[in-house]
């Protein structure tokens, strides 16, 4: 490596570190100081993976703060943990909307009532591996393991709405891919909330052309309101939006593998976790893999009344199962071919677009309707390396590091131009950058 390359890498590392340190809020890291001033669930998992390179202690704290707000009633990990130092009206929907308290936890005003993708066991295992002596000495895994088990049990028991072994999301926000075209048809059945009953705070910080439309936002609010009125009890509500998402379930499978490693480390039986990971993988293939389109697709459990159907949209969510160990060889080959084909353009566009480049619904700037996201590229890079696609992995890594630095650690980028979009100094962009700086693949 040349002196110049070392200098560039060190400069990028210092800049990424500055973002994470600047977004640290005392017990956790905010995604951004403007649009997202609280703690978000899957953001914190990616953030912990990056933070471990700066401070394993702080990375452990990131995850433990999140799990301190876990619901004791059913084990769910809420998608937002609110900070009482932030004004209640700084973000909508805020704590007053959700009406969920966190008794006995100083610094927390409450949580949301929905969830996000379960990346947490994977993050916990990676954080532990960075500093096993410190982790064991402080009992990090021993404290977190039962909480992770409860979290996975909630998804396995309460969210298997289709009855075939996959967890369902009940709101687009739960997918993490908030505004994907995959949700257009399921959302079209939802009557939006009255727009006079709430104020969108996101438009004060972002270009409206990048954000969900007012119509879709009204539908999001309606789904949240209906869930709240049912006391967030999955047995008391017939969820109007119920979808099996490949990314969500792939991350659950990967986290079950990680949970098996954690179980071994704390002296518990890893076998049930490996069995569940295998069951999830089989269910994913049986329920969501579409060999004709060469990708995993979302399944709408409320399509045609009560009969489920695969959603006729191609999202990069359907490529993320590449992170699962032990996929059949033919599926691996097909996913790699689909990713490098014209619909996703891996290696010819910036990072990995979130949605089908050839679809009329593709939008290179609007939230999750086409832009390339750094956490998604990080996940796909992990899958590429796992299955020996080293050249593609190296190119994706270099593209991510370049885009992160040039964009000022943007929330996401235009896949055609590489232009940064959304918020700058975004935490998971900095975190994935830190993690890949040391990875030469």
Coordinates of C-alpha atoms in Angstrom, one line a residue:
X1 CA 0.0 0.0 0.0
X2 CA 1.3 3.4 -0.9
X3 CA 1.8 6.3 1.6
X4 CA -1.0 8.2 -0.2
X5 CA -3.4 5.3 0.2
X6 CA -2.6 5.0 3.9
X7 CA -3.2 8.7 4.3
X8 CA -6.5 8.6 2.4
X9 CA -7.7 5.7 4.5
X10 CA -6.6 7.4 7.7
X11 CA -8.4 10.6 6.7
X12 CA -11.6 8.7 5.9
X13 CA -11.4 6.8 9.2
X14 CA -11.0 10.0 11.1
X15 CA -13.9 11.6 9.3
X16 CA -16.2 8.6 9.9
X17 CA -15.1 8.5 13.6
X18 CA -16.0 12.2 13.9
X19 CA -19.5 11.5 12.7
X20 CA -20.1 8.8 15.2
X21 CA -18.6 10.7 18.0
X22 CA -20.6 13.8 17.1
X23 CA -23.9 11.8 17.0
X24 CA -23.2 10.1 20.4
X25 CA -26.0 11.1 22.8
X26 CA -24.7 9.8 26.0
X27 CA -26.0 6.2 26.0
X28 CA -26.6 5.6 22.3
X29 CA -26.0 7.2 18.9
X30 CA -28.6 9.1 17.0
X31 CA -28.8 8.5 13.2
X32 CA -28.6 12.2 12.7
X33 CA -28.8 15.3 14.8
X34 CA -31.6 16.8 12.7
X35 CA -34.2 14.4 11.2
X36 CA -33.6 11.5 13.5
X37 CA -32.8 12.8 17.0
X38 CA -33.6 9.6 19.0
X39 CA -32.3 5.9 18.9
X40 CA -33.4 3.7 16.1
X41 CA -33.3 0.0 16.4
X42 CA -31.6 -1.4 13.3
X43 CA -29.5 1.8 13.0
X44 CA -28.0 1.0 16.4
X45 CA -27.1 -2.5 15.3
X46 CA -25.1 -1.2 12.3
X47 CA -23.7 1.7 14.4
X48 CA -22.5 -0.8 17.0
X49 CA -20.7 -2.8 14.3
X50 CA -18.8 0.4 13.4
X51 CA -18.3 1.7 16.9
X52 CA -16.5 -1.5 17.9
X53 CA -13.5 -0.3 15.9
X54 CA -13.4 2.9 18.0
X55 CA -14.6 1.7 21.4
X56 CA -15.9 -1.8 22.1
X57 CA -17.2 -0.4 25.4
X58 CA -19.3 2.2 23.7
X59 CA -20.5 -0.4 21.1
X60 CA -21.7 -2.6 23.9
X61 CA -23.4 0.3 25.5
X62 CA -25.2 1.1 22.2
X63 CA -26.9 -2.3 22.2
X64 CA -27.6 -2.5 25.9
X65 CA -29.3 0.9 25.8
X66 CA -31.6 -0.3 23.1
X67 CA -32.4 -3.5 24.9
X68 CA -33.1 -1.6 28.1
X69 CA -36.3 -0.4 26.3
X70 CA -37.3 -4.0 25.2
X71 CA -40.9 -4.7 26.1
X72 CA -41.2 -7.0 29.0
X73 CA -44.7 -8.0 28.0
X74 CA -43.8 -9.8 24.8
X75 CA -40.1 -9.3 24.1
X76 CA -40.4 -6.9 21.1
X77 CA -37.6 -4.4 20.5
X78 CA -39.2 -1.1 19.5
X79 CA -38.0 0.7 16.4
X80 CA -37.5 4.0 18.2
X81 CA -36.4 4.6 21.8
X82 CA -37.1 8.2 22.7
X83 CA -34.7 10.4 24.6
X84 CA -36.2 12.7 27.2
X85 CA -33.6 15.4 26.5
X86 CA -35.2 15.9 23.0
X87 CA -38.5 18.0 22.8
X88 CA -41.5 15.7 22.4
X89 CA -42.5 17.5 19.2
X90 CA -39.1 17.3 17.5
X91 CA -40.0 14.2 15.6
X92 CA -43.3 12.8 14.4
X93 CA -44.7 10.3 15.4
X94 CA -43.2 11.1 18.8
X95 CA -43.7 9.6 22.2
X96 CA -47.0 11.4 22.8
X97 CA -48.4 9.7 19.7
X98 CA -47.3 6.2 20.5
X99 CA -48.4 6.4 24.2
X100 CA -45.8 3.8 25.3
X101 CA -43.9 4.4 28.5
X102 CA -40.6 2.9 29.8
X103 CA -41.1 2.8 33.6
X104 CA -37.9 3.1 35.7
X105 CA -35.5 3.9 32.9
X106 CA -33.9 7.3 33.4
X107 CA -33.4 9.2 30.2
X108 CA -36.1 7.4 28.2
X109 CA -39.5 8.9 27.6
X110 CA -41.0 5.9 25.9
X111 CA -40.8 3.9 22.7
X112 CA -42.7 3.4 19.5
X113 CA -44.9 0.3 19.1
X114 CA -43.5 -1.3 16.0
X115 CA -40.2 -3.0 15.2
X116 CA -37.4 -3.1 12.7
X117 CA -35.2 -5.8 11.1
X118 CA -33.5 -8.1 13.7
X119 CA -29.8 -7.4 13.0
X120 CA -29.0 -7.2 16.7
X121 CA -27.6 -10.7 17.5
X122 CA -25.2 -10.4 14.6
X123 CA -24.1 -7.0 15.9
X124 CA -23.7 -8.3 19.4
X125 CA -21.6 -11.2 18.2
X126 CA -19.4 -8.9 16.1
X127 CA -18.9 -6.5 19.0
X128 CA -18.0 -9.4 21.3
X129 CA -15.5 -10.8 18.9
X130 CA -13.7 -7.4 18.8
X131 CA -13.0 -7.5 22.5
X132 CA -13.8 -10.9 24.0
X133 CA -11.9 -10.3 27.2
X134 CA -13.7 -7.1 28.0
X135 CA -17.0 -8.6 26.9
X136 CA -16.7 -11.6 29.1
X137 CA -15.3 -9.6 32.0
X138 CA -18.4 -7.3 32.0
X139 CA -20.9 -10.1 31.3
X140 CA -22.1 -8.5 28.0
X141 CA -23.2 -11.6 26.2
X142 CA -24.6 -13.2 29.4
X143 CA -26.9 -10.2 29.9
X144 CA -27.9 -9.8 26.3
X145 CA -28.4 -13.4 25.3
X146 CA -31.8 -13.9 27.1
X147 CA -33.0 -10.6 25.8
X148 CA -32.1 -11.6 22.2
X149 CA -33.9 -14.9 22.7
X150 CA -37.0 -13.1 23.8
X151 CA -36.8 -10.8 20.8
X152 CA -36.5 -13.6 18.4
X153 CA -39.3 -15.5 20.2
X154 CA -41.6 -12.5 19.7
X155 CA -41.0 -12.5 16.0
X156 CA -41.3 -16.3 15.8
X157 CA -44.5 -16.6 17.8
X158 CA -46.4 -13.4 17.5
X159 CA -45.5 -12.4 14.0
X160 CA -45.8 -15.7 12.1
X161 CA -49.1 -14.3 10.6
X162 CA -48.9 -16.5 7.6
X163 CA -48.4 -19.7 9.6
X164 CA -45.5 -20.9 7.5
X165 CA -42.5 -20.0 9.7
X166 CA -41.7 -16.5 8.5
X167 CA -42.1 -13.3 10.5
X168 CA -44.4 -10.7 9.0
X169 CA -44.1 -6.9 9.1
X170 CA -47.3 -5.0 9.9
X171 CA -46.1 -1.6 8.8
X172 CA -43.8 -0.5 5.9
X173 CA -41.5 1.2 8.5
X174 CA -40.9 -2.2 10.1
X175 CA -39.1 -3.4 6.9
X176 CA -36.5 -0.6 7.2
X177 CA -37.2 -0.1 3.5
X178 CA -39.9 2.5 4.4
X179 CA -41.1 3.8 1.0
X180 CA -40.4 0.8 -1.3
X181 CA -42.6 0.3 -4.3
X182 CA -43.2 -3.2 -2.9
X183 CA -45.6 -1.5 -0.4
X184 CA -47.7 0.4 -3.0
X185 CA -50.3 -2.3 -3.6
X186 CA -50.7 -3.4 0.1
X187 CA -50.9 0.3 1.1
X188 CA -53.5 1.1 -1.5
X189 CA -56.1 -0.7 0.6
X190 CA -55.4 1.5 3.6
X191 CA -57.5 4.6 4.3
X192 CA -55.1 7.5 5.1
X193 CA -55.4 9.4 8.4
X194 CA -56.8 12.9 8.3
X195 CA -53.9 15.1 7.4
X196 CA -55.1 17.8 9.8
X197 CA -54.5 15.5 12.7
X198 CA -50.7 15.5 12.5
X199 CA -47.8 17.5 11.3
X200 CA -44.9 16.0 9.3
X201 CA -41.6 17.0 10.8
X202 CA -39.5 15.2 8.2
X203 CA -40.1 17.9 5.5
X204 CA -38.4 20.5 7.7
X205 CA -35.1 18.7 7.3
X206 CA -35.3 17.0 3.8
X207 CA -36.4 17.8 0.3
X208 CA -40.0 16.8 -0.2
X209 CA -39.0 15.2 -3.5
X210 CA -36.9 12.7 -1.6
X211 CA -39.5 11.8 1.0
X212 CA -42.7 9.7 1.0
X213 CA -45.8 11.4 -0.5
X214 CA -48.4 13.0 1.8
X215 CA -50.8 10.2 0.7
X216 CA -48.5 7.4 1.7
X217 CA -47.6 9.2 5.0
X218 CA -51.3 9.4 5.9
X219 CA -51.5 5.6 5.4
X220 CA -48.5 5.1 7.6
X221 CA -50.1 7.1 10.3
X222 CA -53.4 5.2 10.0
X223 CA -51.6 1.8 10.4
X224 CA -49.8 3.1 13.5
X225 CA -53.1 4.5 15.0
X226 CA -55.0 1.3 14.4
X227 CA -52.2 -0.7 16.1
X228 CA -52.1 1.7 19.0
X229 CA -55.8 1.4 19.5
X230 CA -55.4 -2.4 19.8
X231 CA -52.8 -1.8 22.5
X232 CA -50.2 -3.2 20.1
X233 CA -51.6 -6.7 20.8
X234 CA -51.1 -8.9 17.7
X235 CA -53.9 -11.2 18.9
X236 CA -56.4 -8.3 19.1
X237 CA -56.0 -6.9 15.6
X238 CA -56.4 -8.3 12.1
X239 CA -53.4 -6.4 10.6
X240 CA -54.6 -4.7 7.4
X241 CA -50.9 -4.6 6.2
X242 CA -49.2 -7.9 6.6
X243 CA -46.2 -8.8 4.5
X244 CA -43.4 -11.4 4.5
X245 CA -40.3 -9.5 3.6
X246 CA -37.1 -11.4 2.4
X247 CA -34.6 -9.0 3.9
X248 CA -36.3 -9.0 7.3
X249 CA -36.4 -12.8 7.5
X250 CA -32.9 -13.2 6.0
X251 CA -31.6 -11.0 8.8
X252 CA -33.5 -13.1 11.4
X253 CA -31.9 -16.3 10.0
X254 CA -28.4 -14.7 10.1
X255 CA -29.1 -13.5 13.6
X256 CA -30.2 -17.0 14.7
X257 CA -26.8 -18.3 13.4
X258 CA -25.1 -15.5 15.5
X259 CA -27.3 -16.4 18.5
X260 CA -26.0 -20.0 18.2
X261 CA -22.5 -18.7 18.5
X262 CA -23.5 -16.5 21.5
X263 CA -25.2 -19.5 23.1
X264 CA -22.0 -21.5 22.9
X265 CA -20.0 -18.6 24.3
X266 CA -22.2 -18.4 27.4
X267 CA -22.6 -22.1 27.9
X268 CA -26.1 -22.5 26.5
X269 CA -27.3 -25.0 23.9
X270 CA -26.7 -23.6 20.3
X271 CA -28.7 -26.4 18.6
X272 CA -32.2 -24.7 18.8
X273 CA -30.8 -21.6 17.2
X274 CA -29.1 -23.5 14.4
X275 CA -32.3 -25.4 13.9
X276 CA -34.4 -22.3 13.7
X277 CA -31.9 -20.7 11.2
X278 CA -32.4 -23.7 9.0
X279 CA -36.1 -23.6 9.3
X280 CA -36.2 -19.9 8.4
X281 CA -33.9 -20.5 5.4
X282 CA -36.2 -23.3 4.1
X283 CA -39.3 -21.2 4.6
X284 CA -37.7 -18.3 2.8
X285 CA -37.0 -20.5 -0.2
X286 CA -40.4 -22.1 -0.2
X287 CA -42.4 -19.0 0.4
X288 CA -40.5 -16.1 -1.2
X289 CA -38.0 -17.4 -3.8
X290 CA -39.1 -16.8 -7.4
X291 CA -36.7 -18.7 -9.7
X292 CA -38.4 -17.2 -12.8
X293 CA -37.4 -13.6 -11.8
X294 CA -34.2 -14.8 -10.1
X295 CA -34.8 -13.1 -6.8
X296 CA -36.7 -13.4 -3.5
X297 CA -40.0 -11.4 -3.5
X298 CA -42.2 -10.0 -0.8
X299 CA -45.5 -11.9 -0.1
X300 CA -48.7 -9.9 0.6
X301 CA -50.7 -11.9 3.2
X302 CA -53.8 -9.8 2.6
X303 CA -53.9 -9.9 -1.2
X304 CA -57.1 -11.0 -2.8
X305 CA -58.9 -10.8 0.6
X306 CA -57.4 -13.8 2.4
X307 CA -55.2 -15.5 -0.2
X308 CA -51.6 -14.5 -0.1
X309 CA -49.6 -13.6 -3.2
X310 CA -46.1 -12.7 -4.2
X311 CA -45.8 -8.9 -4.8
X312 CA -45.0 -8.1 -8.4
X313 CA -42.1 -5.8 -7.6
X314 CA -38.3 -6.5 -7.6
X315 CA -36.5 -4.9 -4.7
X316 CA -32.9 -5.4 -3.5
X317 CA -34.5 -6.7 -0.4
X318 CA -34.8 -9.9 -2.4
X319 CA -31.0 -10.1 -2.9
X320 CA -30.1 -9.8 0.8
X321 CA -30.7 -13.5 1.5
X322 CA -27.2 -13.9 0.1
X323 CA -26.0 -13.1 3.7
X324 CA -27.5 -16.5 4.9
X325 CA -24.9 -19.3 5.2
X326 CA -25.6 -22.5 3.4
X327 CA -27.9 -21.4 0.6
X328 CA -28.2 -23.9 -2.3
X329 CA -25.6 -23.3 -5.0
X330 CA -28.1 -22.7 -7.7
X331 CA -29.8 -19.9 -5.7
X332 CA -26.5 -18.3 -5.0
X333 CA -25.6 -18.3 -8.7
X334 CA -29.0 -16.9 -9.6
X335 CA -28.8 -14.1 -7.0
X336 CA -25.3 -13.1 -8.2
X337 CA -26.5 -13.1 -11.8
X338 CA -29.6 -11.0 -10.9
X339 CA -27.5 -8.5 -9.0
X340 CA -25.1 -8.0 -11.9
X341 CA -27.8 -7.9 -14.5
X342 CA -29.6 -4.8 -15.9
X343 CA -32.1 -4.6 -13.1
X344 CA -29.6 -3.9 -10.4
X345 CA -26.4 -3.2 -12.3
X346 CA -23.9 -4.3 -9.7
X347 CA -20.5 -3.0 -10.7
X348 CA -21.9 -0.5 -13.2
X349 CA -23.8 1.8 -10.9
X350 CA -23.0 3.2 -7.5
X351 CA -23.3 0.6 -4.7
X352 CA -26.5 -1.4 -5.0
X353 CA -29.8 0.3 -6.0
X354 CA -32.7 -0.4 -3.6
X355 CA -35.1 -1.1 -6.4
X356 CA -35.3 -2.4 -10.0
X357 CA -33.6 0.1 -12.3
X358 CA -35.8 -0.9 -15.2
X359 CA -39.2 -0.4 -13.5
X360 CA -41.3 2.7 -14.2
X361 CA -41.6 3.1 -10.4
X362 CA -37.8 3.5 -10.1
X363 CA -36.8 6.9 -8.7
X364 CA -33.1 7.6 -8.0
X365 CA -33.8 10.2 -5.4
X366 CA -36.9 9.2 -3.5
X367 CA -36.6 7.3 -0.2
X368 CA -36.1 3.6 -0.9
X369 CA -37.6 3.8 -4.4
X370 CA -34.2 3.4 -6.1
X371 CA -31.4 5.2 -4.2
X372 CA -28.4 3.1 -3.0
X373 CA -28.0 2.8 0.8
X374 CA -24.8 2.1 2.6
X375 CA -26.1 -0.4 5.1
X376 CA -27.6 -2.5 2.2
X377 CA -24.3 -2.4 0.3
X378 CA -22.6 -3.5 3.5
X379 CA -24.9 -6.4 3.9
X380 CA -24.6 -7.4 0.2
X381 CA -20.8 -7.1 0.5
X382 CA -20.9 -9.6 3.4
X383 CA -22.9 -12.0 1.2
X384 CA -20.5 -11.6 -1.7
X385 CA -17.5 -12.5 0.5
X386 CA -19.3 -15.4 2.0
X387 CA -19.9 -17.0 -1.3
X388 CA -16.4 -16.3 -2.8
X389 CA -17.4 -13.4 -5.2
X390 CA -14.2 -11.6 -4.2
X391 CA -13.9 -9.3 -7.2
X392 CA -17.4 -8.0 -6.9
X393 CA -17.0 -7.6 -3.1
X394 CA -13.8 -5.6 -3.6
X395 CA -15.4 -3.3 -6.1
X396 CA -18.4 -2.8 -3.9
X397 CA -16.2 -2.1 -0.9
X398 CA -14.2 0.5 -2.8
X399 CA -17.4 2.1 -4.2
X400 CA -18.9 2.4 -0.7
X401 CA -15.8 4.0 0.8
X402 CA -15.5 6.4 -2.1
X403 CA -19.2 7.4 -2.0
X404 CA -19.2 7.8 1.8
X405 CA -16.2 10.2 1.7
X406 CA -17.3 12.2 -1.3
X407 CA -20.9 12.6 -0.1
X408 CA -20.1 13.7 3.5
X409 CA -21.5 10.4 4.8
X410 CA -24.8 10.9 3.1
X411 CA -27.9 8.9 4.1
X412 CA -28.0 7.4 0.6
X413 CA -26.8 8.2 -3.0
X414 CA -28.2 8.3 -6.5
X415 CA -27.1 5.0 -8.0
X416 CA -26.5 6.6 -11.4
X417 CA -24.6 9.7 -10.4
X418 CA -23.3 8.9 -7.0
X419 CA -24.7 12.2 -5.7
X420 CA -25.4 12.2 -2.0
X421 CA -29.0 12.5 -1.0
X422 CA -30.9 12.9 2.3
X423 CA -29.2 13.8 5.5
X424 CA -25.4 14.2 5.8
X425 CA -23.2 13.0 8.6
X426 CA -25.4 9.9 8.8
X427 CA -24.4 7.4 11.4
X428 CA -24.8 4.1 9.7
X429 CA -22.9 5.4 6.7
X430 CA -20.0 6.3 9.0
X431 CA -20.3 3.0 10.8
X432 CA -20.2 0.8 7.7
X433 CA -17.3 2.9 6.4
X434 CA -15.3 2.2 9.5
X435 CA -16.1 -1.5 9.3
X436 CA -15.0 -1.8 5.7
X437 CA -11.8 0.3 6.0
X438 CA -10.2 -2.7 7.7
X439 CA -11.7 -5.2 5.2
X440 CA -9.6 -5.6 2.1
X441 CA -12.1 -7.8 0.3

